[in-house]
Amino acid sequence: MYAQMVKSEATQDDPEALAAFQARIDAGEKIEPKEWMPEGYRKTLIRQIGQHAHSEIVGQLPEGNWITRAPTLERKAILLAKVQDEAGHGLYLYCAAETLGVSRDELTEALLAGKMKYSSIFNYPTLTWADIGAVGWLVDGAAIMNQVPLQRTSFGPYSRAMIRICKEESFHQRQGFDIMRKMANGTKAQRHMAQDALNRFWYPSLMMFGPSDKDSVHSAQSMAWKIKMNTNDELRQKFVDQTVPQAEYLGLTVPDPDLRWNAEKGGYDFSEPDWTEFFEVLKGNGPCNAERLAARQKAWDDGAWVRDGLMAHAAKQRSAPIAAE
Ligand code: FAQ
């Protein structure tokens, strides 16, 4: 109890508090919002959780684009449910970030001002129905690879949000694989569409894990704090090892002439994505950056009257006399 008090009153550079905090992380304890934490830990979490939340919300756009054009009623219902799930994931994550003292409005404003990022993958277009299969199979597949370890992340609200999100993500991945299976076993034109989708989404999916470890600025500190559980390259390798046999099962070719099984390391050797393209996309120069941000800006502007109405209602409630018991 006394130790807890000391911690909550500790200044940011107090070496004892920092050591005690690190000891809690190393022991696998969860850090809860009202407990003392280093400012860097709080800021890193806001950045990562906020970016993750924005990704879930922006990630609805490439798939939402296909809801009205899904080939059957069943596919439409499934896609609609998936896109709604992504909205839910965004909301859990915004709530987790809010426990760190930042509001959803502030996070959205930072996104719209270009001060916060969202995943690079959502700056690529979904041109055909097979792309919706590729998004579920590869993009949700990469998201799960990254998010399953995050269920054990050190910050309680983030870890709990991840447990729920991962359950839904596995349904998403399977629905994508099911679309690919149908297309890959369909007509010649459908097989061509499936291969074309894999060709276009393979490297952008590998980029989702972030830059190679040598260029990852946050990994070392984030891993020490268990905000991240693996390096970017470790997860990318696991993703390739899991996905290549799935592509083979579909009868599709991974668009990498240098892809080889390496028995010694027990994994595939593969070509790195084009990192120049990755950093260009991060700078806002991807194929759909402007369109995605314009869609978010429009949603924000269109929703202003709802936010104003809710604030006015809350103010009225606060000033109303308390009803007699
Ligand atoms: N895109 O030092 P690192 C989903 C930035 S959810 C954009 O390695 P870190 C569900 C990074 O922010 C997908 N930016 O960074 C779904 C940093 O810049 P900053 C989202 C990226 O944070 C499916 C700089 O590069 N998932 O898909 C990217 O340690 C289908 C240096 O990089 C998460 O957010 C990128 N790909 O590692 C929804 C998971 N990679 O901030 C709809 C949680 C790196 O200093 C449909 N996040 N950057 O300006 C993480 O695990 C980590 O944040 C990483 C990046 C691994 C993404």
Short mmCIF file of C-alpha atoms and ligand atoms in Angstrom, two decimals:
data_model
loop_
_atom_site.label_atom_id
_atom_site.label_comp_id
_atom_site.label_asym_id
_atom_site.label_seq_id
_atom_site.Cartn_x
_atom_site.Cartn_y
_atom_site.Cartn_z
CA MET A 1 0.00 0.00 0.00
CA TYR A 2 2.80 2.41 1.04
CA ALA A 3 4.82 1.34 -1.99
CA GLN A 4 1.78 2.05 -4.14
CA MET A 5 1.48 5.54 -2.64
CA VAL A 6 5.13 6.29 -3.24
CA LYS A 7 4.76 5.14 -6.81
CA SER A 8 1.69 7.22 -7.54
CA GLU A 9 3.42 10.32 -6.19
CA ALA A 10 6.78 9.60 -7.84
CA THR A 11 8.18 12.08 -10.31
CA GLN A 12 8.88 10.95 -13.85
CA ASP A 13 12.64 10.71 -13.44
CA ASP A 14 12.55 8.95 -10.06
CA PRO A 15 14.93 5.99 -10.64
CA GLU A 16 13.28 3.90 -7.92
CA ALA A 17 9.84 4.32 -9.44
CA LEU A 18 11.17 3.54 -12.92
CA ALA A 19 12.88 0.37 -11.63
CA ALA A 20 9.76 -0.72 -9.74
CA PHE A 21 7.66 -0.14 -12.86
CA GLN A 22 10.03 -2.19 -15.02
CA ALA A 23 10.01 -4.96 -12.39
CA ARG A 24 6.22 -5.13 -12.62
CA ILE A 25 6.42 -5.40 -16.41
CA ASP A 26 9.12 -8.08 -16.21
CA ALA A 27 6.98 -10.05 -13.73
CA GLY A 28 4.14 -10.07 -16.27
CA GLU A 29 1.84 -7.79 -14.27
CA LYS A 30 -0.76 -5.72 -16.07
CA ILE A 31 -0.54 -1.94 -15.75
CA GLU A 32 -3.92 -0.32 -15.19
CA PRO A 33 -4.87 3.25 -16.21
CA LYS A 34 -4.77 4.93 -12.80
CA GLU A 35 -1.43 3.45 -11.78
CA TRP A 36 1.84 5.33 -12.04
CA MET A 37 3.58 4.92 -15.38
CA PRO A 38 6.48 6.65 -17.14
CA GLU A 39 5.33 9.40 -19.48
CA GLY A 40 7.08 7.66 -22.39
CA TYR A 41 5.07 4.48 -21.74
CA ARG A 42 1.82 6.47 -21.77
CA LYS A 43 2.74 8.36 -24.94
CA THR A 44 3.87 5.23 -26.78
CA LEU A 45 0.62 3.50 -25.92
CA ILE A 46 -1.45 6.48 -27.08
CA ARG A 47 0.48 6.48 -30.36
CA GLN A 48 0.18 2.74 -30.97
CA ILE A 49 -3.39 2.22 -29.73
CA GLY A 50 -4.56 5.41 -31.46
CA GLN A 51 -2.90 4.37 -34.72
CA HIS A 52 -4.42 0.93 -34.37
CA ALA A 53 -7.90 2.41 -33.75
CA HIS A 54 -7.59 4.69 -36.78
CA SER A 55 -6.54 1.66 -38.87
CA GLU A 56 -9.67 -0.26 -37.91
CA ILE A 57 -11.88 2.69 -38.85
CA VAL A 58 -10.08 3.62 -42.09
CA GLY A 59 -9.89 -0.13 -42.84
CA GLN A 60 -13.65 -0.17 -43.27
CA LEU A 61 -13.36 1.97 -46.41
CA PRO A 62 -11.76 -0.46 -48.91
CA GLU A 63 -14.22 -3.19 -47.91
CA GLY A 64 -17.26 -0.95 -47.48
CA ASN A 65 -16.67 -0.08 -51.12
CA TRP A 66 -17.81 -3.64 -52.02
CA ILE A 67 -20.88 -4.11 -49.79
CA THR A 68 -23.31 -3.05 -52.52
CA ARG A 69 -21.46 -5.13 -55.12
CA ALA A 70 -20.97 -8.43 -53.25
CA PRO A 71 -21.90 -11.26 -55.63
CA THR A 72 -24.60 -12.97 -53.47
CA LEU A 73 -26.91 -12.05 -50.61
CA GLU A 74 -24.92 -14.35 -48.32
CA ARG A 75 -21.58 -12.75 -49.22
CA LYS A 76 -23.13 -9.33 -48.72
CA ALA A 77 -24.41 -10.23 -45.22
CA ILE A 78 -21.00 -11.65 -44.26
CA LEU A 79 -19.11 -8.61 -45.54
CA LEU A 80 -21.52 -6.24 -43.83
CA ALA A 81 -20.98 -8.07 -40.52
CA LYS A 82 -17.20 -7.94 -40.97
CA VAL A 83 -17.15 -4.23 -41.71
CA GLN A 84 -19.35 -3.61 -38.65
CA ASP A 85 -16.90 -5.64 -36.56
CA GLU A 86 -14.08 -3.34 -37.69
CA ALA A 87 -16.08 -0.33 -36.44
CA GLY A 88 -16.46 -2.11 -33.10
CA HIS A 89 -12.71 -2.79 -32.93
CA GLY A 90 -12.01 0.88 -33.54
CA LEU A 91 -14.36 1.82 -30.71
CA TYR A 92 -12.83 -0.63 -28.18
CA LEU A 93 -9.41 0.75 -29.06
CA TYR A 94 -10.44 4.41 -28.79
CA CYS A 95 -11.89 3.55 -25.36
CA ALA A 96 -8.60 1.89 -24.34
CA ALA A 97 -6.70 5.01 -25.47
CA GLU A 98 -9.11 7.26 -23.58
CA THR A 99 -8.12 5.58 -20.31
CA LEU A 100 -4.67 7.15 -20.88
CA GLY A 101 -6.07 10.67 -20.77
CA VAL A 102 -6.65 11.49 -24.44
CA SER A 103 -10.10 11.97 -25.94
CA ARG A 104 -11.42 10.36 -29.09
CA ASP A 105 -11.92 13.83 -30.54
CA GLU A 106 -8.25 14.67 -29.97
CA LEU A 107 -7.16 11.44 -31.63
CA THR A 108 -9.41 12.06 -34.64
CA GLU A 109 -8.24 15.65 -34.94
CA ALA A 110 -4.62 14.45 -34.88
CA LEU A 111 -5.39 11.95 -37.66
CA LEU A 112 -7.10 14.58 -39.81
CA ALA A 113 -4.22 17.01 -39.25
CA GLY A 114 -1.75 14.36 -40.49
CA LYS A 115 -0.14 14.08 -37.03
CA MET A 116 -1.18 10.46 -36.50
CA LYS A 117 -0.90 7.51 -38.84
CA TYR A 118 -3.07 4.54 -39.78
CA SER A 119 -1.89 1.29 -41.34
CA SER A 120 -0.21 1.71 -44.73
CA ILE A 121 -2.24 -1.18 -46.16
CA PHE A 122 -5.46 0.82 -46.33
CA ASN A 123 -3.96 3.19 -48.85
CA TYR A 124 -4.24 0.53 -51.57
CA PRO A 125 -7.44 0.20 -53.63
CA THR A 126 -9.78 -2.82 -53.77
CA LEU A 127 -10.35 -3.12 -57.51
CA THR A 128 -12.12 -6.48 -57.83
CA TRP A 129 -14.18 -8.87 -55.70
CA ALA A 130 -11.08 -11.08 -55.34
CA ASP A 131 -9.42 -8.15 -53.53
CA ILE A 132 -12.00 -8.58 -50.77
CA GLY A 133 -10.85 -12.19 -50.49
CA ALA A 134 -7.22 -11.06 -50.41
CA VAL A 135 -7.94 -8.44 -47.74
CA GLY A 136 -9.58 -11.03 -45.47
CA TRP A 137 -6.96 -13.71 -46.12
CA LEU A 138 -3.80 -11.59 -46.14
CA VAL A 139 -4.62 -8.31 -44.35
CA ASP A 140 -6.65 -9.89 -41.55
CA GLY A 141 -4.11 -12.74 -41.54
CA ALA A 142 -1.29 -10.25 -40.96
CA ALA A 143 -3.39 -8.36 -38.41
CA ILE A 144 -3.96 -11.57 -36.40
CA MET A 145 -0.28 -12.49 -36.53
CA ASN A 146 0.48 -9.11 -34.97
CA GLN A 147 -2.45 -9.00 -32.56
CA VAL A 148 -2.45 -12.47 -30.99
CA PRO A 149 0.80 -11.70 -29.10
CA LEU A 150 -0.65 -8.29 -28.15
CA GLN A 151 -3.26 -10.10 -26.05
CA ARG A 152 -0.37 -10.44 -23.56
CA THR A 153 0.67 -6.79 -23.81
CA SER A 154 1.39 -5.07 -20.49
CA PHE A 155 -1.35 -2.42 -20.53
CA GLY A 156 -4.58 -3.97 -19.15
CA PRO A 157 -7.23 -2.21 -21.30
CA TYR A 158 -5.25 -2.81 -24.52
CA SER A 159 -4.68 -6.46 -23.71
CA ARG A 160 -8.37 -7.04 -22.93
CA ALA A 161 -9.48 -5.25 -26.12
CA MET A 162 -7.11 -7.48 -28.10
CA ILE A 163 -8.61 -10.69 -26.70
CA ARG A 164 -12.03 -9.73 -28.00
CA ILE A 165 -10.73 -8.38 -31.31
CA CYS A 166 -8.71 -11.50 -32.09
CA LYS A 167 -11.79 -13.73 -31.77
CA GLU A 168 -13.49 -11.71 -34.49
CA GLU A 169 -10.39 -11.41 -36.66
CA SER A 170 -10.15 -15.16 -37.10
CA PHE A 171 -13.66 -15.21 -38.58
CA HIS A 172 -12.57 -12.39 -40.89
CA GLN A 173 -9.53 -14.27 -42.06
CA ARG A 174 -11.55 -17.40 -42.78
CA GLN A 175 -14.18 -15.52 -44.77
CA GLY A 176 -11.39 -14.02 -46.90
CA PHE A 177 -9.78 -17.40 -47.47
CA ASP A 178 -13.19 -18.83 -48.39
CA ILE A 179 -13.65 -16.14 -51.07
CA MET A 180 -10.16 -16.92 -52.42
CA ARG A 181 -10.91 -20.67 -52.44
CA LYS A 182 -14.06 -20.08 -54.45
CA MET A 183 -12.30 -17.77 -56.91
CA ALA A 184 -9.19 -19.94 -57.25
CA ASN A 185 -11.36 -22.96 -58.06
CA GLY A 186 -13.72 -21.04 -60.33
CA THR A 187 -13.58 -20.07 -64.00
CA LYS A 188 -10.35 -19.07 -65.73
CA ALA A 189 -11.29 -15.42 -65.32
CA GLN A 190 -11.95 -15.91 -61.59
CA ARG A 191 -8.59 -17.68 -61.11
CA HIS A 192 -6.93 -14.81 -62.89
CA MET A 193 -8.64 -12.33 -60.55
CA ALA A 194 -7.51 -14.33 -57.49
CA GLN A 195 -3.90 -14.39 -58.71
CA ASP A 196 -4.01 -10.69 -59.58
CA ALA A 197 -5.31 -9.86 -56.07
CA LEU A 198 -2.49 -11.89 -54.49
CA ASN A 199 0.03 -10.15 -56.75
CA ARG A 200 -1.11 -6.70 -55.66
CA PHE A 201 -1.68 -7.40 -51.93
CA TRP A 202 1.36 -9.58 -51.13
CA TYR A 203 4.00 -6.91 -50.56
CA PRO A 204 1.65 -4.30 -49.01
CA SER A 205 0.63 -7.06 -46.52
CA LEU A 206 4.30 -7.68 -45.64
CA MET A 207 4.67 -3.93 -45.05
CA MET A 208 1.93 -4.03 -42.40
CA PHE A 209 4.48 -5.38 -39.89
CA GLY A 210 6.45 -2.15 -40.09
CA PRO A 211 9.97 -1.37 -41.34
CA SER A 212 12.74 -3.93 -41.04
CA ASP A 213 14.14 -4.24 -37.51
CA LYS A 214 17.20 -2.14 -38.30
CA ASP A 215 14.92 0.81 -39.19
CA SER A 216 12.33 0.30 -36.46
CA VAL A 217 12.72 3.24 -34.09
CA HIS A 218 10.31 2.10 -31.39
CA SER A 219 10.80 -1.68 -31.18
CA ALA A 220 13.55 -1.87 -28.53
CA GLN A 221 11.79 0.34 -25.95
CA SER A 222 8.30 -0.97 -26.80
CA MET A 223 9.47 -4.55 -26.34
CA ALA A 224 11.15 -3.75 -23.02
CA TRP A 225 7.81 -2.32 -21.87
CA LYS A 226 5.87 -5.25 -23.43
CA ILE A 227 3.86 -2.82 -25.51
CA LYS A 228 5.14 -4.91 -28.42
CA MET A 229 5.83 -8.61 -27.92
CA ASN A 230 7.83 -9.36 -31.08
CA THR A 231 9.98 -7.50 -33.56
CA ASN A 232 8.58 -6.51 -36.95
CA ASP A 233 10.81 -9.00 -38.80
CA GLU A 234 9.91 -11.91 -36.50
CA LEU A 235 6.21 -11.46 -37.19
CA ARG A 236 6.76 -10.91 -40.93
CA GLN A 237 8.67 -14.21 -41.10
CA LYS A 238 5.90 -16.05 -39.23
CA PHE A 239 3.32 -14.59 -41.59
CA VAL A 240 5.23 -15.72 -44.68
CA ASP A 241 5.73 -19.21 -43.22
CA GLN A 242 2.03 -19.52 -42.49
CA THR A 243 0.75 -18.02 -45.74
CA VAL A 244 2.90 -19.65 -48.43
CA PRO A 245 1.40 -23.16 -47.87
CA GLN A 246 -2.07 -21.59 -48.00
CA ALA A 247 -1.26 -20.01 -51.37
CA GLU A 248 -0.01 -23.41 -52.57
CA TYR A 249 -3.25 -25.02 -51.41
CA LEU A 250 -5.16 -22.43 -53.45
CA GLY A 251 -2.98 -23.18 -56.50
CA LEU A 252 -1.78 -19.55 -56.56
CA THR A 253 1.77 -18.26 -56.95
CA VAL A 254 3.32 -15.89 -54.43
CA PRO A 255 4.78 -13.07 -56.56
CA ASP A 256 8.35 -13.53 -55.32
CA PRO A 257 10.84 -15.32 -57.58
CA ASP A 258 13.28 -15.57 -54.65
CA LEU A 259 10.89 -17.34 -52.31
CA ARG A 260 12.59 -20.56 -51.10
CA TRP A 261 12.18 -22.93 -48.17
CA ASN A 262 15.28 -22.70 -46.01
CA ALA A 263 15.54 -25.99 -44.10
CA GLU A 264 18.36 -24.70 -41.94
CA LYS A 265 16.35 -21.84 -40.46
CA GLY A 266 13.05 -23.75 -40.70
CA GLY A 267 11.34 -20.94 -42.60
CA TYR A 268 11.12 -19.33 -46.02
CA ASP A 269 13.66 -16.93 -47.47
CA PHE A 270 11.74 -14.17 -49.19
CA SER A 271 12.22 -10.77 -50.84
CA GLU A 272 11.79 -7.65 -48.76
CA PRO A 273 9.02 -5.27 -49.78
CA ASP A 274 10.03 -2.06 -51.56
CA TRP A 275 10.76 0.09 -48.51
CA THR A 276 10.90 3.26 -50.60
CA GLU A 277 7.27 2.66 -51.55
CA PHE A 278 6.41 2.01 -47.87
CA PHE A 279 7.89 5.30 -46.69
CA GLU A 280 6.22 7.16 -49.56
CA VAL A 281 2.84 5.72 -48.48
CA LEU A 282 3.58 6.81 -44.89
CA LYS A 283 4.32 10.31 -46.15
CA GLY A 284 0.87 10.45 -47.75
CA ASN A 285 1.84 9.54 -51.30
CA GLY A 286 0.13 6.14 -51.61
CA PRO A 287 -2.57 5.46 -54.23
CA CYS A 288 -5.51 6.18 -51.86
CA ASN A 289 -4.13 8.37 -49.02
CA ALA A 290 -5.96 11.51 -50.13
CA GLU A 291 -9.23 9.65 -50.74
CA ARG A 292 -9.12 7.90 -47.33
CA LEU A 293 -8.43 11.09 -45.40
CA ALA A 294 -11.10 12.97 -47.36
CA ALA A 295 -13.61 10.26 -46.39
CA ARG A 296 -12.65 10.56 -42.70
CA GLN A 297 -12.82 14.37 -42.89
CA LYS A 298 -16.30 14.20 -44.46
CA ALA A 299 -17.54 11.75 -41.80
CA TRP A 300 -16.15 14.06 -39.09
CA ASP A 301 -17.80 17.15 -40.62
CA ASP A 302 -21.10 15.35 -41.27
CA GLY A 303 -21.18 14.15 -37.65
CA ALA A 304 -20.67 17.62 -36.13
CA TRP A 305 -24.39 18.14 -35.50
CA VAL A 306 -24.60 14.82 -33.62
CA ARG A 307 -21.65 15.74 -31.37
CA ASP A 308 -23.08 19.24 -30.80
CA GLY A 309 -26.51 17.76 -29.98
CA LEU A 310 -25.04 15.30 -27.48
CA MET A 311 -22.98 18.02 -25.78
CA ALA A 312 -26.02 20.33 -25.55
CA HIS A 313 -28.10 17.48 -24.10
CA ALA A 314 -25.40 16.65 -21.54
CA ALA A 315 -25.13 20.34 -20.53
CA LYS A 316 -28.90 20.51 -20.10
CA GLN A 317 -28.89 17.39 -17.94
CA ARG A 318 -26.13 18.83 -15.77
CA SER A 319 -27.96 22.11 -15.17
CA ALA A 320 -31.39 20.50 -14.57
CA PRO A 321 -32.44 20.34 -10.90
CA ILE A 322 -31.91 16.87 -9.40
CA ALA A 323 -35.25 15.04 -9.30
CA ALA A 324 -36.63 14.49 -5.81
CA GLU A 325 -35.95 10.94 -4.59
N1 FAQ B 1 1.64 1.62 -41.46
O1 FAQ B 1 9.38 1.87 -35.00
P1 FAQ B 1 8.33 1.20 -35.81
C1 FAQ B 1 -6.06 -4.23 -39.13
C2 FAQ B 1 5.33 3.65 -38.56
S1 FAQ B 1 -5.30 -3.39 -37.92
C3 FAQ B 1 1.79 2.90 -41.06
O2 FAQ B 1 8.57 -0.22 -36.16
P2 FAQ B 1 6.12 0.51 -34.08
C4 FAQ B 1 -7.44 -4.78 -38.90
C5 FAQ B 1 5.32 3.70 -37.04
O3 FAQ B 1 4.08 4.18 -36.55
C6 FAQ B 1 -3.73 -2.89 -38.63
N2 FAQ B 1 2.80 3.30 -40.26
O4 FAQ B 1 6.90 1.41 -35.14
C7 FAQ B 1 -8.21 -4.72 -40.13
C8 FAQ B 1 6.46 4.65 -36.79
O5 FAQ B 1 6.07 5.99 -37.06
P3 FAQ B 1 5.73 7.07 -35.87
C9 FAQ B 1 -3.04 -2.01 -37.68
C10 FAQ B 1 3.66 2.34 -39.84
O6 FAQ B 1 4.93 1.27 -33.65
C11 FAQ B 1 -8.08 -5.69 -41.13
C12 FAQ B 1 7.45 4.27 -37.88
O7 FAQ B 1 6.69 3.68 -38.91
N3 FAQ B 1 -2.45 -2.78 -36.61
O8 FAQ B 1 -5.45 -4.34 -40.13
C13 FAQ B 1 3.53 1.00 -40.21
O9 FAQ B 1 7.03 0.03 -33.02
C14 FAQ B 1 -8.84 -5.63 -42.28
C15 FAQ B 1 8.56 3.36 -37.40
O10 FAQ B 1 8.09 2.02 -37.17
C16 FAQ B 1 -1.84 -2.19 -35.58
O11 FAQ B 1 -1.79 -0.98 -35.49
C17 FAQ B 1 2.47 0.66 -41.06
N4 FAQ B 1 2.30 -0.60 -41.49
O12 FAQ B 1 5.66 -0.78 -34.92
C18 FAQ B 1 -9.14 -3.69 -40.30
C19 FAQ B 1 -1.27 -3.13 -34.55
N5 FAQ B 1 4.54 0.31 -39.63
O13 FAQ B 1 4.49 6.54 -35.17
C20 FAQ B 1 -9.90 -3.63 -41.47
C21 FAQ B 1 -0.59 -2.43 -33.42
C22 FAQ B 1 5.28 1.20 -38.95
O14 FAQ B 1 6.92 7.12 -34.98
C23 FAQ B 1 -9.77 -4.60 -42.47
N6 FAQ B 1 0.61 -1.74 -33.84
N7 FAQ B 1 4.77 2.43 -39.08
O15 FAQ B 1 5.47 8.35 -36.61
C24 FAQ B 1 1.83 -2.32 -33.88
O16 FAQ B 1 2.00 -3.48 -33.58
C25 FAQ B 1 2.99 -1.44 -34.24
O17 FAQ B 1 2.59 -0.09 -34.11
C26 FAQ B 1 3.54 -1.69 -35.69
C27 FAQ B 1 4.68 -0.69 -35.94
C28 FAQ B 1 4.10 -3.10 -35.79
C29 FAQ B 1 2.47 -1.47 -36.75
#
